[in-house]
Structures are given as structure tokens and as C-alpha cells.
Amino acid sequence: MEIVICPDRDKGAAIAADIVARYLDRLQQPILGLATGSTPKPLYHLLAERHHRGELSFRRCITFNLDEYVGLTPTHPQSYRYYMQQHLFDRVDIDPNKTHVPDGLPADPAVLRETCRDYEAKIAALGGIHLQLLGIGANGHIGFNEPMSSLASRTGIRTLSRQTITDNARFFQRSEDVPRYAISMGIGTILAAEHCLLLAFGDRKARAVAAAIEGPLTARCPASALQMHPYATLILDEAAASDLQCRPEYDWAAANALGTPGTNNF
Ligand code: PGA
């Protein structure tokens, strides 16, 4: 694992933007895996700004998002499709037909399962994801793969935890509208990406980050599966790094690194 500890989240987002920009620049058809949530917002903002200044283009890029709620229309303000349009897709020159967010709208579980299989097949047919962005939950989840998810799982339907449903209730007028399910790439899907780039900011993430990096490889902390990934870069701010026991090792490795963070693939 490549551990990059930054003074604050703005610096972390800037390093992440440099990594994404490199994929966009260097590859003929960059395939990005994208994440939602509060963590990648400053990264998407920087990418949109760089695009606006004419410094980078998403024209050749294909994207696959990690997850989507079941039952929300793409125009629902809580849907991840809506989030992506707002924070990135509507602000850059990406071809809308090349953006993929799982379609969680069909009510029939058989159709949803078909959607999940198609999503995996589409990623595979394109040769896989080059760079997968990730956040981490305070409980160590990645995508909607909550603790105890299979570490080999593929894109599928996930039942949201009671905690997640309770947390989300504030975003919906009626409790019966709060999604109970999501479609999520599996941990196996995530591990198949060539390069995983996980961002974590704030002390709320400190325990999960320490468990993911230094804890045992365990389904209790789904992000610990990244220990088995050949190339994972984790960008943390000081607060998210505050529970790490081996900090001097990461500082030494960073100070003596060959090249800039996240550039081993080039
Ligand atoms: P957050 O969520 O970026 O809103 O903290 C991250 C996650 O739960 O994966």
C-alpha cells in the first residue's frame, strides 16, 4: 500500500487530482471507477476547474460508478446518478453515453440481478478499470460492501444496514421512501481494478483507516481487502491518519519515494 499523508484535505484532493489527470492524459481510453459521498467532492471540484481552464479533458474517458440506491430515479436529488451529474459530469466534457451508474430503478429483483451481471460484463468487456476511486465508511465499508461482506463479492444487490437506513432518513420526506437496498460493485470487482485510490479525510475515519491499513485482513473491515491489492494508494489527511501505529514508516517511505504518489503505473 502506498500511504500518502497530507496536512489537510485540500492538499489530498490536489494530489488525487494529479493522479486522475495522469490517467486522463496518458491513456487512449481511460476507464475510471468513481465514488460518491462527501469525500471526493473537492477532488471533483478540482477536476472540473482544471477542465474549465483547458488543462484536462474527459472526452476519451469511460466511467463506472461504485454504487446506486435501488428505487430512486436518476433525477432524485439523493441518487448517485444525480450526484455525479452535479459534481462532475455536467461540469466536464465527458460523453454522457460513456458514464455508467448502476440502474437501481427496476422493482423486479430478477431485473436488478440482470443489471448487476451486465455491469460486471461491461467492465470486463472493456478490459477492466484502470483507476478506481474509493471512500471509506467509518465502519470500514467500501462501496456498499458493509462489514462481513464477502471479500470476493462481485456487483450485486446489497441490503442496507439499519444504521445506514436510519442515517439516510433525514434526506427523505417519508420513511417509506428511504432506500432499503443498493446495487454495489463487490469487493472482488474493486480488487480487479489496476489501481485503487482511496481517500479518507477527518477524524471520523481514523479508526477505519487504521484497521484497513494495519489491522488484520478481515471481512469486519472490508477496506482491509486492499492489503491484497497489488497497487493501492491511500491519501489521508492528518486527522484520518491519527490512529496509525506505524506512522514513522509511512513518513520514511514517502520521503524516499521514487516519483510522485500514484505514478507507478506510468
Ligand atoms: P463519505 O462516505 O465520503 O460521505 O464520508 C464515504 C463512504 O461511506 O464510502
PDB file of C-alpha atoms and ligand atoms in Angstrom:
ATOM      1  CA  MET A   1       0.000   0.000   0.000  1.00  0.00           C
ATOM      2  CA  GLU A   2       1.162   3.473  -0.797  1.00  0.00           C
ATOM      3  CA  ILE A   3       0.234   5.710   2.143  1.00  0.00           C
ATOM      4  CA  VAL A   4       0.188   9.455   1.461  1.00  0.00           C
ATOM      5  CA  ILE A   5      -0.442  11.637   4.496  1.00  0.00           C
ATOM      6  CA  CYS A   6      -1.289  15.264   3.743  1.00  0.00           C
ATOM      7  CA  PRO A   7      -1.601  18.286   6.015  1.00  0.00           C
ATOM      8  CA  ASP A   8      -5.248  18.748   5.031  1.00  0.00           C
ATOM      9  CA  ARG A   9      -7.957  17.540   2.692  1.00  0.00           C
ATOM     10  CA  ASP A  10      -7.341  20.250   0.084  1.00  0.00           C
ATOM     11  CA  LYS A  11      -3.776  19.050  -0.398  1.00  0.00           C
ATOM     12  CA  GLY A  12      -5.041  15.442  -0.510  1.00  0.00           C
ATOM     13  CA  ALA A  13      -7.624  16.317  -3.163  1.00  0.00           C
ATOM     14  CA  ALA A  14      -4.938  18.102  -5.223  1.00  0.00           C
ATOM     15  CA  ILE A  15      -2.676  15.018  -5.171  1.00  0.00           C
ATOM     16  CA  ALA A  16      -5.633  12.825  -6.140  1.00  0.00           C
ATOM     17  CA  ALA A  17      -6.484  15.226  -8.988  1.00  0.00           C
ATOM     18  CA  ASP A  18      -2.894  14.916 -10.274  1.00  0.00           C
ATOM     19  CA  ILE A  19      -3.224  11.126 -10.287  1.00  0.00           C
ATOM     20  CA  VAL A  20      -6.563  11.195 -12.140  1.00  0.00           C
ATOM     21  CA  ALA A  21      -5.195  13.749 -14.620  1.00  0.00           C
ATOM     22  CA  ARG A  22      -2.295  11.476 -15.425  1.00  0.00           C
ATOM     23  CA  TYR A  23      -4.656   8.642 -16.403  1.00  0.00           C
ATOM     24  CA  LEU A  24      -6.744  11.033 -18.493  1.00  0.00           C
ATOM     25  CA  ASP A  25      -3.637  12.354 -20.259  1.00  0.00           C
ATOM     26  CA  ARG A  26      -1.745   9.157 -20.842  1.00  0.00           C
ATOM     27  CA  LEU A  27      -4.331   6.560 -21.781  1.00  0.00           C
ATOM     28  CA  GLN A  28      -6.110   6.285 -25.101  1.00  0.00           C
ATOM     29  CA  GLN A  29      -9.322   5.180 -23.392  1.00  0.00           C
ATOM     30  CA  PRO A  30      -9.053   5.753 -19.634  1.00  0.00           C
ATOM     31  CA  ILE A  31     -11.563   3.747 -17.617  1.00  0.00           C
ATOM     32  CA  LEU A  32     -12.274   5.291 -14.243  1.00  0.00           C
ATOM     33  CA  GLY A  33     -14.226   3.833 -11.339  1.00  0.00           C
ATOM     34  CA  LEU A  34     -15.922   6.662  -9.453  1.00  0.00           C
ATOM     35  CA  ALA A  35     -17.205   7.134  -5.920  1.00  0.00           C
ATOM     36  CA  THR A  36     -19.799   9.407  -4.324  1.00  0.00           C
ATOM     37  CA  GLY A  37     -20.139  10.862  -0.815  1.00  0.00           C
ATOM     38  CA  SER A  38     -18.627  13.950   0.739  1.00  0.00           C
ATOM     39  CA  THR A  39     -15.009  12.758   0.415  1.00  0.00           C
ATOM     40  CA  PRO A  40     -14.486  13.056  -3.372  1.00  0.00           C
ATOM     41  CA  LYS A  41     -16.317  16.394  -3.709  1.00  0.00           C
ATOM     42  CA  PRO A  42     -13.164  18.544  -3.505  1.00  0.00           C
ATOM     43  CA  LEU A  43     -11.456  16.219  -5.999  1.00  0.00           C
ATOM     44  CA  TYR A  44     -14.326  16.524  -8.497  1.00  0.00           C
ATOM     45  CA  HIS A  45     -14.308  20.277  -7.991  1.00  0.00           C
ATOM     46  CA  LEU A  46     -10.596  20.464  -8.823  1.00  0.00           C
ATOM     47  CA  LEU A  47     -11.030  18.245 -11.885  1.00  0.00           C
ATOM     48  CA  ALA A  48     -13.894  20.446 -13.131  1.00  0.00           C
ATOM     49  CA  GLU A  49     -11.769  23.560 -12.580  1.00  0.00           C
ATOM     50  CA  ARG A  50      -8.827  22.057 -14.444  1.00  0.00           C
ATOM     51  CA  HIS A  51     -11.135  21.128 -17.286  1.00  0.00           C
ATOM     52  CA  HIS A  52     -12.539  24.659 -17.299  1.00  0.00           C
ATOM     53  CA  ARG A  53      -9.006  26.056 -17.625  1.00  0.00           C
ATOM     54  CA  GLY A  54      -8.428  23.751 -20.606  1.00  0.00           C
ATOM     55  CA  GLU A  55      -5.908  21.609 -18.714  1.00  0.00           C
ATOM     56  CA  LEU A  56      -7.686  18.283 -18.973  1.00  0.00           C
ATOM     57  CA  SER A  57     -10.355  16.534 -20.985  1.00  0.00           C
ATOM     58  CA  PHE A  58     -12.682  13.648 -20.185  1.00  0.00           C
ATOM     59  CA  ARG A  59     -13.595  13.126 -23.840  1.00  0.00           C
ATOM     60  CA  ARG A  60     -11.845   9.763 -24.189  1.00  0.00           C
ATOM     61  CA  CYS A  61     -12.813   8.592 -20.718  1.00  0.00           C
ATOM     62  CA  ILE A  62     -15.327   5.908 -19.684  1.00  0.00           C
ATOM     63  CA  THR A  63     -16.626   5.826 -16.107  1.00  0.00           C
ATOM     64  CA  PHE A  64     -18.276   3.260 -13.858  1.00  0.00           C
ATOM     65  CA  ASN A  65     -19.657   4.299 -10.503  1.00  0.00           C
ATOM     66  CA  LEU A  66     -19.323   2.080  -7.479  1.00  0.00           C
ATOM     67  CA  ASP A  67     -22.949   2.005  -6.441  1.00  0.00           C
ATOM     68  CA  GLU A  68     -26.506   3.327  -6.625  1.00  0.00           C
ATOM     69  CA  TYR A  69     -29.619   3.108  -4.468  1.00  0.00           C
ATOM     70  CA  VAL A  70     -32.433   0.825  -5.547  1.00  0.00           C
ATOM     71  CA  GLY A  71     -35.709   2.600  -6.248  1.00  0.00           C
ATOM     72  CA  LEU A  72     -34.523   6.166  -6.884  1.00  0.00           C
ATOM     73  CA  THR A  73     -34.935   7.864 -10.248  1.00  0.00           C
ATOM     74  CA  PRO A  74     -31.779   9.369 -11.801  1.00  0.00           C
ATOM     75  CA  THR A  75     -33.217  12.828 -11.122  1.00  0.00           C
ATOM     76  CA  HIS A  76     -33.844  12.164  -7.422  1.00  0.00           C
ATOM     77  CA  PRO A  77     -31.511  14.506  -5.501  1.00  0.00           C
ATOM     78  CA  GLN A  78     -30.337  11.610  -3.297  1.00  0.00           C
ATOM     79  CA  SER A  79     -29.485   9.338  -6.214  1.00  0.00           C
ATOM     80  CA  TYR A  80     -25.843   8.847  -7.018  1.00  0.00           C
ATOM     81  CA  ARG A  81     -26.541   9.494 -10.702  1.00  0.00           C
ATOM     82  CA  TYR A  82     -27.802  12.946  -9.699  1.00  0.00           C
ATOM     83  CA  TYR A  83     -24.739  13.495  -7.500  1.00  0.00           C
ATOM     84  CA  MET A  84     -22.392  12.608 -10.357  1.00  0.00           C
ATOM     85  CA  GLN A  85     -24.174  14.933 -12.791  1.00  0.00           C
ATOM     86  CA  GLN A  86     -23.982  17.771 -10.277  1.00  0.00           C
ATOM     87  CA  HIS A  87     -20.436  17.315  -9.104  1.00  0.00           C
ATOM     88  CA  LEU A  88     -18.661  16.141 -12.238  1.00  0.00           C
ATOM     89  CA  PHE A  89     -20.427  15.005 -15.397  1.00  0.00           C
ATOM     90  CA  ASP A  90     -22.320  18.248 -16.112  1.00  0.00           C
ATOM     91  CA  ARG A  91     -19.156  20.251 -15.490  1.00  0.00           C
ATOM     92  CA  VAL A  92     -16.761  18.475 -17.856  1.00  0.00           C
ATOM     93  CA  ASP A  93     -16.677  17.309 -21.473  1.00  0.00           C
ATOM     94  CA  ILE A  94     -17.444  13.643 -20.809  1.00  0.00           C
ATOM     95  CA  ASP A  95     -19.714  11.839 -23.291  1.00  0.00           C
ATOM     96  CA  PRO A  96     -22.889  11.067 -21.268  1.00  0.00           C
ATOM     97  CA  ASN A  97     -23.111   7.684 -23.027  1.00  0.00           C
ATOM     98  CA  LYS A  98     -19.755   6.736 -21.547  1.00  0.00           C
ATOM     99  CA  THR A  99     -20.846   7.312 -17.931  1.00  0.00           C
ATOM    100  CA  HIS A 100     -22.212   4.290 -16.095  1.00  0.00           C
ATOM    101  CA  VAL A 101     -24.038   4.322 -12.781  1.00  0.00           C
ATOM    102  CA  PRO A 102     -25.908   1.106 -11.916  1.00  0.00           C
ATOM    103  CA  ASP A 103     -29.619   1.373 -12.760  1.00  0.00           C
ATOM    104  CA  GLY A 104     -31.412   0.721  -9.484  1.00  0.00           C
ATOM    105  CA  LEU A 105     -34.848   1.676 -10.740  1.00  0.00           C
ATOM    106  CA  PRO A 106     -36.409  -1.662 -11.766  1.00  0.00           C
ATOM    107  CA  ALA A 107     -38.600  -3.052  -8.989  1.00  0.00           C
ATOM    108  CA  ASP A 108     -38.179  -6.672 -10.083  1.00  0.00           C
ATOM    109  CA  PRO A 109     -35.214  -8.295  -8.261  1.00  0.00           C
ATOM    110  CA  ALA A 110     -34.578 -10.556 -11.273  1.00  0.00           C
ATOM    111  CA  VAL A 111     -34.143  -7.490 -13.475  1.00  0.00           C
ATOM    112  CA  LEU A 112     -31.847  -5.897 -10.878  1.00  0.00           C
ATOM    113  CA  ARG A 113     -29.714  -9.026 -10.783  1.00  0.00           C
ATOM    114  CA  GLU A 114     -29.504  -8.936 -14.563  1.00  0.00           C
ATOM    115  CA  THR A 115     -28.396  -5.296 -14.310  1.00  0.00           C
ATOM    116  CA  CYS A 116     -25.618  -6.330 -11.922  1.00  0.00           C
ATOM    117  CA  ARG A 117     -24.402  -9.092 -14.231  1.00  0.00           C
ATOM    118  CA  ASP A 118     -24.451  -6.704 -17.205  1.00  0.00           C
ATOM    119  CA  TYR A 119     -22.470  -4.117 -15.233  1.00  0.00           C
ATOM    120  CA  GLU A 120     -19.712  -6.621 -14.476  1.00  0.00           C
ATOM    121  CA  ALA A 121     -19.737  -7.873 -18.071  1.00  0.00           C
ATOM    122  CA  LYS A 122     -19.437  -4.364 -19.462  1.00  0.00           C
ATOM    123  CA  ILE A 123     -16.428  -3.572 -17.270  1.00  0.00           C
ATOM    124  CA  ALA A 124     -14.786  -6.859 -18.251  1.00  0.00           C
ATOM    125  CA  ALA A 125     -15.507  -6.364 -21.972  1.00  0.00           C
ATOM    126  CA  LEU A 126     -13.658  -3.048 -21.837  1.00  0.00           C
ATOM    127  CA  GLY A 127     -10.643  -4.710 -20.251  1.00  0.00           C
ATOM    128  CA  GLY A 128     -11.256  -3.588 -16.658  1.00  0.00           C
ATOM    129  CA  ILE A 129     -10.948  -0.385 -14.661  1.00  0.00           C
ATOM    130  CA  HIS A 130      -7.635   1.477 -14.727  1.00  0.00           C
ATOM    131  CA  LEU A 131      -8.182   3.670 -11.679  1.00  0.00           C
ATOM    132  CA  GLN A 132     -10.840   3.048  -9.040  1.00  0.00           C
ATOM    133  CA  LEU A 133     -11.644   5.912  -6.645  1.00  0.00           C
ATOM    134  CA  LEU A 134     -12.842   4.910  -3.195  1.00  0.00           C
ATOM    135  CA  GLY A 135     -14.032   6.474   0.014  1.00  0.00           C
ATOM    136  CA  ILE A 136     -14.211   4.527   3.263  1.00  0.00           C
ATOM    137  CA  GLY A 137     -17.075   4.375   5.739  1.00  0.00           C
ATOM    138  CA  ALA A 138     -16.497   4.915   9.450  1.00  0.00           C
ATOM    139  CA  ASN A 139     -17.225   1.159   9.712  1.00  0.00           C
ATOM    140  CA  GLY A 140     -14.625   0.319   7.057  1.00  0.00           C
ATOM    141  CA  HIS A 141     -17.045  -0.232   4.180  1.00  0.00           C
ATOM    142  CA  ILE A 142     -16.079   0.395   0.562  1.00  0.00           C
ATOM    143  CA  GLY A 143     -18.891   0.933  -1.912  1.00  0.00           C
ATOM    144  CA  PHE A 144     -21.927  -0.533  -0.175  1.00  0.00           C
ATOM    145  CA  ASN A 145     -19.918  -3.534   0.978  1.00  0.00           C
ATOM    146  CA  GLU A 146     -20.613  -3.389   4.689  1.00  0.00           C
ATOM    147  CA  PRO A 147     -18.653  -5.355   7.315  1.00  0.00           C
ATOM    148  CA  MET A 148     -18.930  -9.115   6.817  1.00  0.00           C
ATOM    149  CA  SER A 149     -19.460  -8.766   3.058  1.00  0.00           C
ATOM    150  CA  SER A 150     -17.639 -11.407   1.064  1.00  0.00           C
ATOM    151  CA  LEU A 151     -14.156 -10.217   0.185  1.00  0.00           C
ATOM    152  CA  ALA A 152     -14.621 -11.866  -3.217  1.00  0.00           C
ATOM    153  CA  SER A 153     -18.058 -10.364  -3.976  1.00  0.00           C
ATOM    154  CA  ARG A 154     -18.997  -9.028  -7.388  1.00  0.00           C
ATOM    155  CA  THR A 155     -21.527  -6.376  -8.400  1.00  0.00           C
ATOM    156  CA  GLY A 156     -24.817  -7.264  -6.733  1.00  0.00           C
ATOM    157  CA  ILE A 157     -27.779  -6.136  -4.665  1.00  0.00           C
ATOM    158  CA  ARG A 158     -26.904  -5.103  -1.108  1.00  0.00           C
ATOM    159  CA  THR A 159     -29.297  -4.810   1.819  1.00  0.00           C
ATOM    160  CA  LEU A 160     -28.518  -1.562   3.600  1.00  0.00           C
ATOM    161  CA  SER A 161     -27.712  -1.800   7.295  1.00  0.00           C
ATOM    162  CA  ARG A 162     -30.234  -0.484   9.810  1.00  0.00           C
ATOM    163  CA  GLN A 163     -27.717   2.218  10.696  1.00  0.00           C
ATOM    164  CA  THR A 164     -27.446   3.388   7.073  1.00  0.00           C
ATOM    165  CA  ILE A 165     -31.239   3.442   6.664  1.00  0.00           C
ATOM    166  CA  THR A 166     -31.602   5.453   9.898  1.00  0.00           C
ATOM    167  CA  ASP A 167     -28.822   7.849   8.858  1.00  0.00           C
ATOM    168  CA  ASN A 168     -30.425   8.410   5.450  1.00  0.00           C
ATOM    169  CA  ALA A 169     -33.919   9.053   6.808  1.00  0.00           C
ATOM    170  CA  ARG A 170     -33.212  12.773   7.197  1.00  0.00           C
ATOM    171  CA  PHE A 171     -32.872  13.147   3.420  1.00  0.00           C
ATOM    172  CA  PHE A 172     -36.371  11.826   2.689  1.00  0.00           C
ATOM    173  CA  GLN A 173     -39.795  13.242   3.469  1.00  0.00           C
ATOM    174  CA  ARG A 174     -41.422   9.879   4.190  1.00  0.00           C
ATOM    175  CA  SER A 175     -39.740   6.978   5.939  1.00  0.00           C
ATOM    176  CA  GLU A 176     -41.128   4.532   3.340  1.00  0.00           C
ATOM    177  CA  ASP A 177     -39.143   6.407   0.648  1.00  0.00           C
ATOM    178  CA  VAL A 178     -35.762   5.696   2.276  1.00  0.00           C
ATOM    179  CA  PRO A 179     -33.972   3.085   0.131  1.00  0.00           C
ATOM    180  CA  ARG A 180     -33.529  -0.340   1.722  1.00  0.00           C
ATOM    181  CA  TYR A 181     -31.254  -1.725  -0.982  1.00  0.00           C
ATOM    182  CA  ALA A 182     -28.441  -0.625  -3.233  1.00  0.00           C
ATOM    183  CA  ILE A 183     -26.545  -2.043  -6.174  1.00  0.00           C
ATOM    184  CA  SER A 184     -22.831  -2.053  -5.465  1.00  0.00           C
ATOM    185  CA  MET A 185     -19.675  -3.240  -7.127  1.00  0.00           C
ATOM    186  CA  GLY A 186     -18.333  -6.055  -4.996  1.00  0.00           C
ATOM    187  CA  ILE A 187     -15.026  -6.142  -3.176  1.00  0.00           C
ATOM    188  CA  GLY A 188     -13.821  -8.595  -5.835  1.00  0.00           C
ATOM    189  CA  THR A 189     -14.838  -6.081  -8.519  1.00  0.00           C
ATOM    190  CA  ILE A 190     -12.908  -3.335  -6.742  1.00  0.00           C
ATOM    191  CA  LEU A 191      -9.830  -5.525  -6.283  1.00  0.00           C
ATOM    192  CA  ALA A 192      -9.832  -6.256 -10.032  1.00  0.00           C
ATOM    193  CA  ALA A 193      -9.083  -2.594 -10.835  1.00  0.00           C
ATOM    194  CA  GLU A 194      -5.467  -1.944 -11.840  1.00  0.00           C
ATOM    195  CA  HIS A 195      -5.026   0.865  -9.330  1.00  0.00           C
ATOM    196  CA  CYS A 196      -7.190   1.691  -6.304  1.00  0.00           C
ATOM    197  CA  LEU A 197      -7.128   5.238  -4.954  1.00  0.00           C
ATOM    198  CA  LEU A 198      -8.788   5.572  -1.566  1.00  0.00           C
ATOM    199  CA  LEU A 199      -9.328   8.979   0.016  1.00  0.00           C
ATOM    200  CA  ALA A 200     -10.103   9.472   3.706  1.00  0.00           C
ATOM    201  CA  PHE A 201     -10.392  12.798   5.483  1.00  0.00           C
ATOM    202  CA  GLY A 202     -11.316  13.678   9.059  1.00  0.00           C
ATOM    203  CA  ASP A 203     -11.004  12.014  12.448  1.00  0.00           C
ATOM    204  CA  ARG A 204     -14.317  10.170  11.965  1.00  0.00           C
ATOM    205  CA  LYS A 205     -12.381   7.885   9.600  1.00  0.00           C
ATOM    206  CA  ALA A 206      -9.279   7.381  11.754  1.00  0.00           C
ATOM    207  CA  ARG A 207     -10.269   4.014  13.257  1.00  0.00           C
ATOM    208  CA  ALA A 208     -11.417   2.532   9.968  1.00  0.00           C
ATOM    209  CA  VAL A 209      -8.261   3.751   8.219  1.00  0.00           C
ATOM    210  CA  ALA A 210      -6.009   2.180  10.871  1.00  0.00           C
ATOM    211  CA  ALA A 211      -7.983  -1.087  10.651  1.00  0.00           C
ATOM    212  CA  ALA A 212      -7.770  -1.083   6.851  1.00  0.00           C
ATOM    213  CA  ILE A 213      -4.015  -0.465   6.721  1.00  0.00           C
ATOM    214  CA  GLU A 214      -2.639  -2.055   9.883  1.00  0.00           C
ATOM    215  CA  GLY A 215      -5.361  -4.404  11.091  1.00  0.00           C
ATOM    216  CA  PRO A 216      -5.817  -7.997  10.052  1.00  0.00           C
ATOM    217  CA  LEU A 217      -7.249  -8.774   6.640  1.00  0.00           C
ATOM    218  CA  THR A 218     -10.843  -9.342   7.674  1.00  0.00           C
ATOM    219  CA  ALA A 219     -14.399  -9.015   6.402  1.00  0.00           C
ATOM    220  CA  ARG A 220     -15.048  -6.989   9.565  1.00  0.00           C
ATOM    221  CA  CYS A 221     -13.218  -4.157   7.795  1.00  0.00           C
ATOM    222  CA  PRO A 222     -13.970  -4.504   4.074  1.00  0.00           C
ATOM    223  CA  ALA A 223     -11.321  -1.902   3.166  1.00  0.00           C
ATOM    224  CA  SER A 224      -8.650  -4.196   4.647  1.00  0.00           C
ATOM    225  CA  ALA A 225      -9.083  -6.233   1.436  1.00  0.00           C
ATOM    226  CA  LEU A 226      -6.928  -3.541  -0.191  1.00  0.00           C
ATOM    227  CA  GLN A 227      -3.963  -5.138   1.606  1.00  0.00           C
ATOM    228  CA  MET A 228      -4.266  -7.849  -1.059  1.00  0.00           C
ATOM    229  CA  HIS A 229      -4.354  -5.376  -3.930  1.00  0.00           C
ATOM    230  CA  PRO A 230      -1.159  -5.064  -5.994  1.00  0.00           C
ATOM    231  CA  TYR A 231      -1.428  -1.296  -6.225  1.00  0.00           C
ATOM    232  CA  ALA A 232      -3.463   0.716  -3.754  1.00  0.00           C
ATOM    233  CA  THR A 233      -2.772   4.365  -2.966  1.00  0.00           C
ATOM    234  CA  LEU A 234      -4.379   5.773   0.184  1.00  0.00           C
ATOM    235  CA  ILE A 235      -4.493   9.540   0.560  1.00  0.00           C
ATOM    236  CA  LEU A 236      -5.211  10.687   4.099  1.00  0.00           C
ATOM    237  CA  ASP A 237      -5.274  13.949   5.950  1.00  0.00           C
ATOM    238  CA  GLU A 238      -3.614  14.199   9.359  1.00  0.00           C
ATOM    239  CA  ALA A 239      -6.896  13.578  11.182  1.00  0.00           C
ATOM    240  CA  ALA A 240      -7.691  10.394   9.246  1.00  0.00           C
ATOM    241  CA  ALA A 241      -4.100   9.204   9.824  1.00  0.00           C
ATOM    242  CA  SER A 242      -4.174   9.894  13.566  1.00  0.00           C
ATOM    243  CA  ASP A 243      -4.712   6.260  14.725  1.00  0.00           C
ATOM    244  CA  LEU A 244      -1.903   4.752  12.626  1.00  0.00           C
ATOM    245  CA  GLN A 245       0.740   2.976  14.729  1.00  0.00           C
ATOM    246  CA  CYS A 246       3.475   2.779  12.084  1.00  0.00           C
ATOM    247  CA  ARG A 247       3.496   6.437  11.116  1.00  0.00           C
ATOM    248  CA  PRO A 248       7.310   6.773  11.030  1.00  0.00           C
ATOM    249  CA  GLU A 249       7.437   4.014   8.400  1.00  0.00           C
ATOM    250  CA  TYR A 250       4.979   5.841   6.145  1.00  0.00           C
ATOM    251  CA  ASP A 251       6.834   9.131   6.549  1.00  0.00           C
ATOM    252  CA  TRP A 252      10.134   7.425   5.711  1.00  0.00           C
ATOM    253  CA  ALA A 253       8.669   5.714   2.637  1.00  0.00           C
ATOM    254  CA  ALA A 254       7.068   8.972   1.460  1.00  0.00           C
ATOM    255  CA  ALA A 255      10.275  10.968   1.956  1.00  0.00           C
ATOM    256  CA  ASN A 256      12.270   8.382  -0.018  1.00  0.00           C
ATOM    257  CA  ALA A 257       9.701   7.526  -2.675  1.00  0.00           C
ATOM    258  CA  LEU A 258      10.748   7.304  -6.314  1.00  0.00           C
ATOM    259  CA  GLY A 259       8.476   9.680  -8.205  1.00  0.00           C
ATOM    260  CA  THR A 260       5.286  11.358  -7.132  1.00  0.00           C
ATOM    261  CA  PRO A 261       2.398   9.497  -5.417  1.00  0.00           C
ATOM    262  CA  GLY A 262       0.274   7.192  -7.506  1.00  0.00           C
ATOM    263  CA  THR A 263       2.506   7.178 -10.559  1.00  0.00           C
ATOM    264  CA  ASN A 264       3.914   3.636 -10.508  1.00  0.00           C
ATOM    265  CA  ASN A 265       1.728   2.644 -13.457  1.00  0.00           C
ATOM    266  CA  PHE A 266       3.460   5.100 -15.786  1.00  0.00           C
TER     267      PHE A 266
HETATM  268  P1  PGA B   1     -18.295   9.996   2.885  1.00  0.00           P
HETATM  269  O1  PGA B   1     -18.674   8.481   2.664  1.00  0.00           O
HETATM  270  O2  PGA B   1     -17.348  10.369   1.787  1.00  0.00           O
HETATM  271  O3  PGA B   1     -19.596  10.740   2.768  1.00  0.00           O
HETATM  272  O4  PGA B   1     -17.664  10.085   4.228  1.00  0.00           O
HETATM  273  C1  PGA B   1     -17.664   7.602   2.309  1.00  0.00           C
HETATM  274  C2  PGA B   1     -18.217   6.211   2.298  1.00  0.00           C
HETATM  275  O5  PGA B   1     -19.100   5.912   3.128  1.00  0.00           O
HETATM  276  O6  PGA B   1     -17.767   5.404   1.485  1.00  0.00           O
END
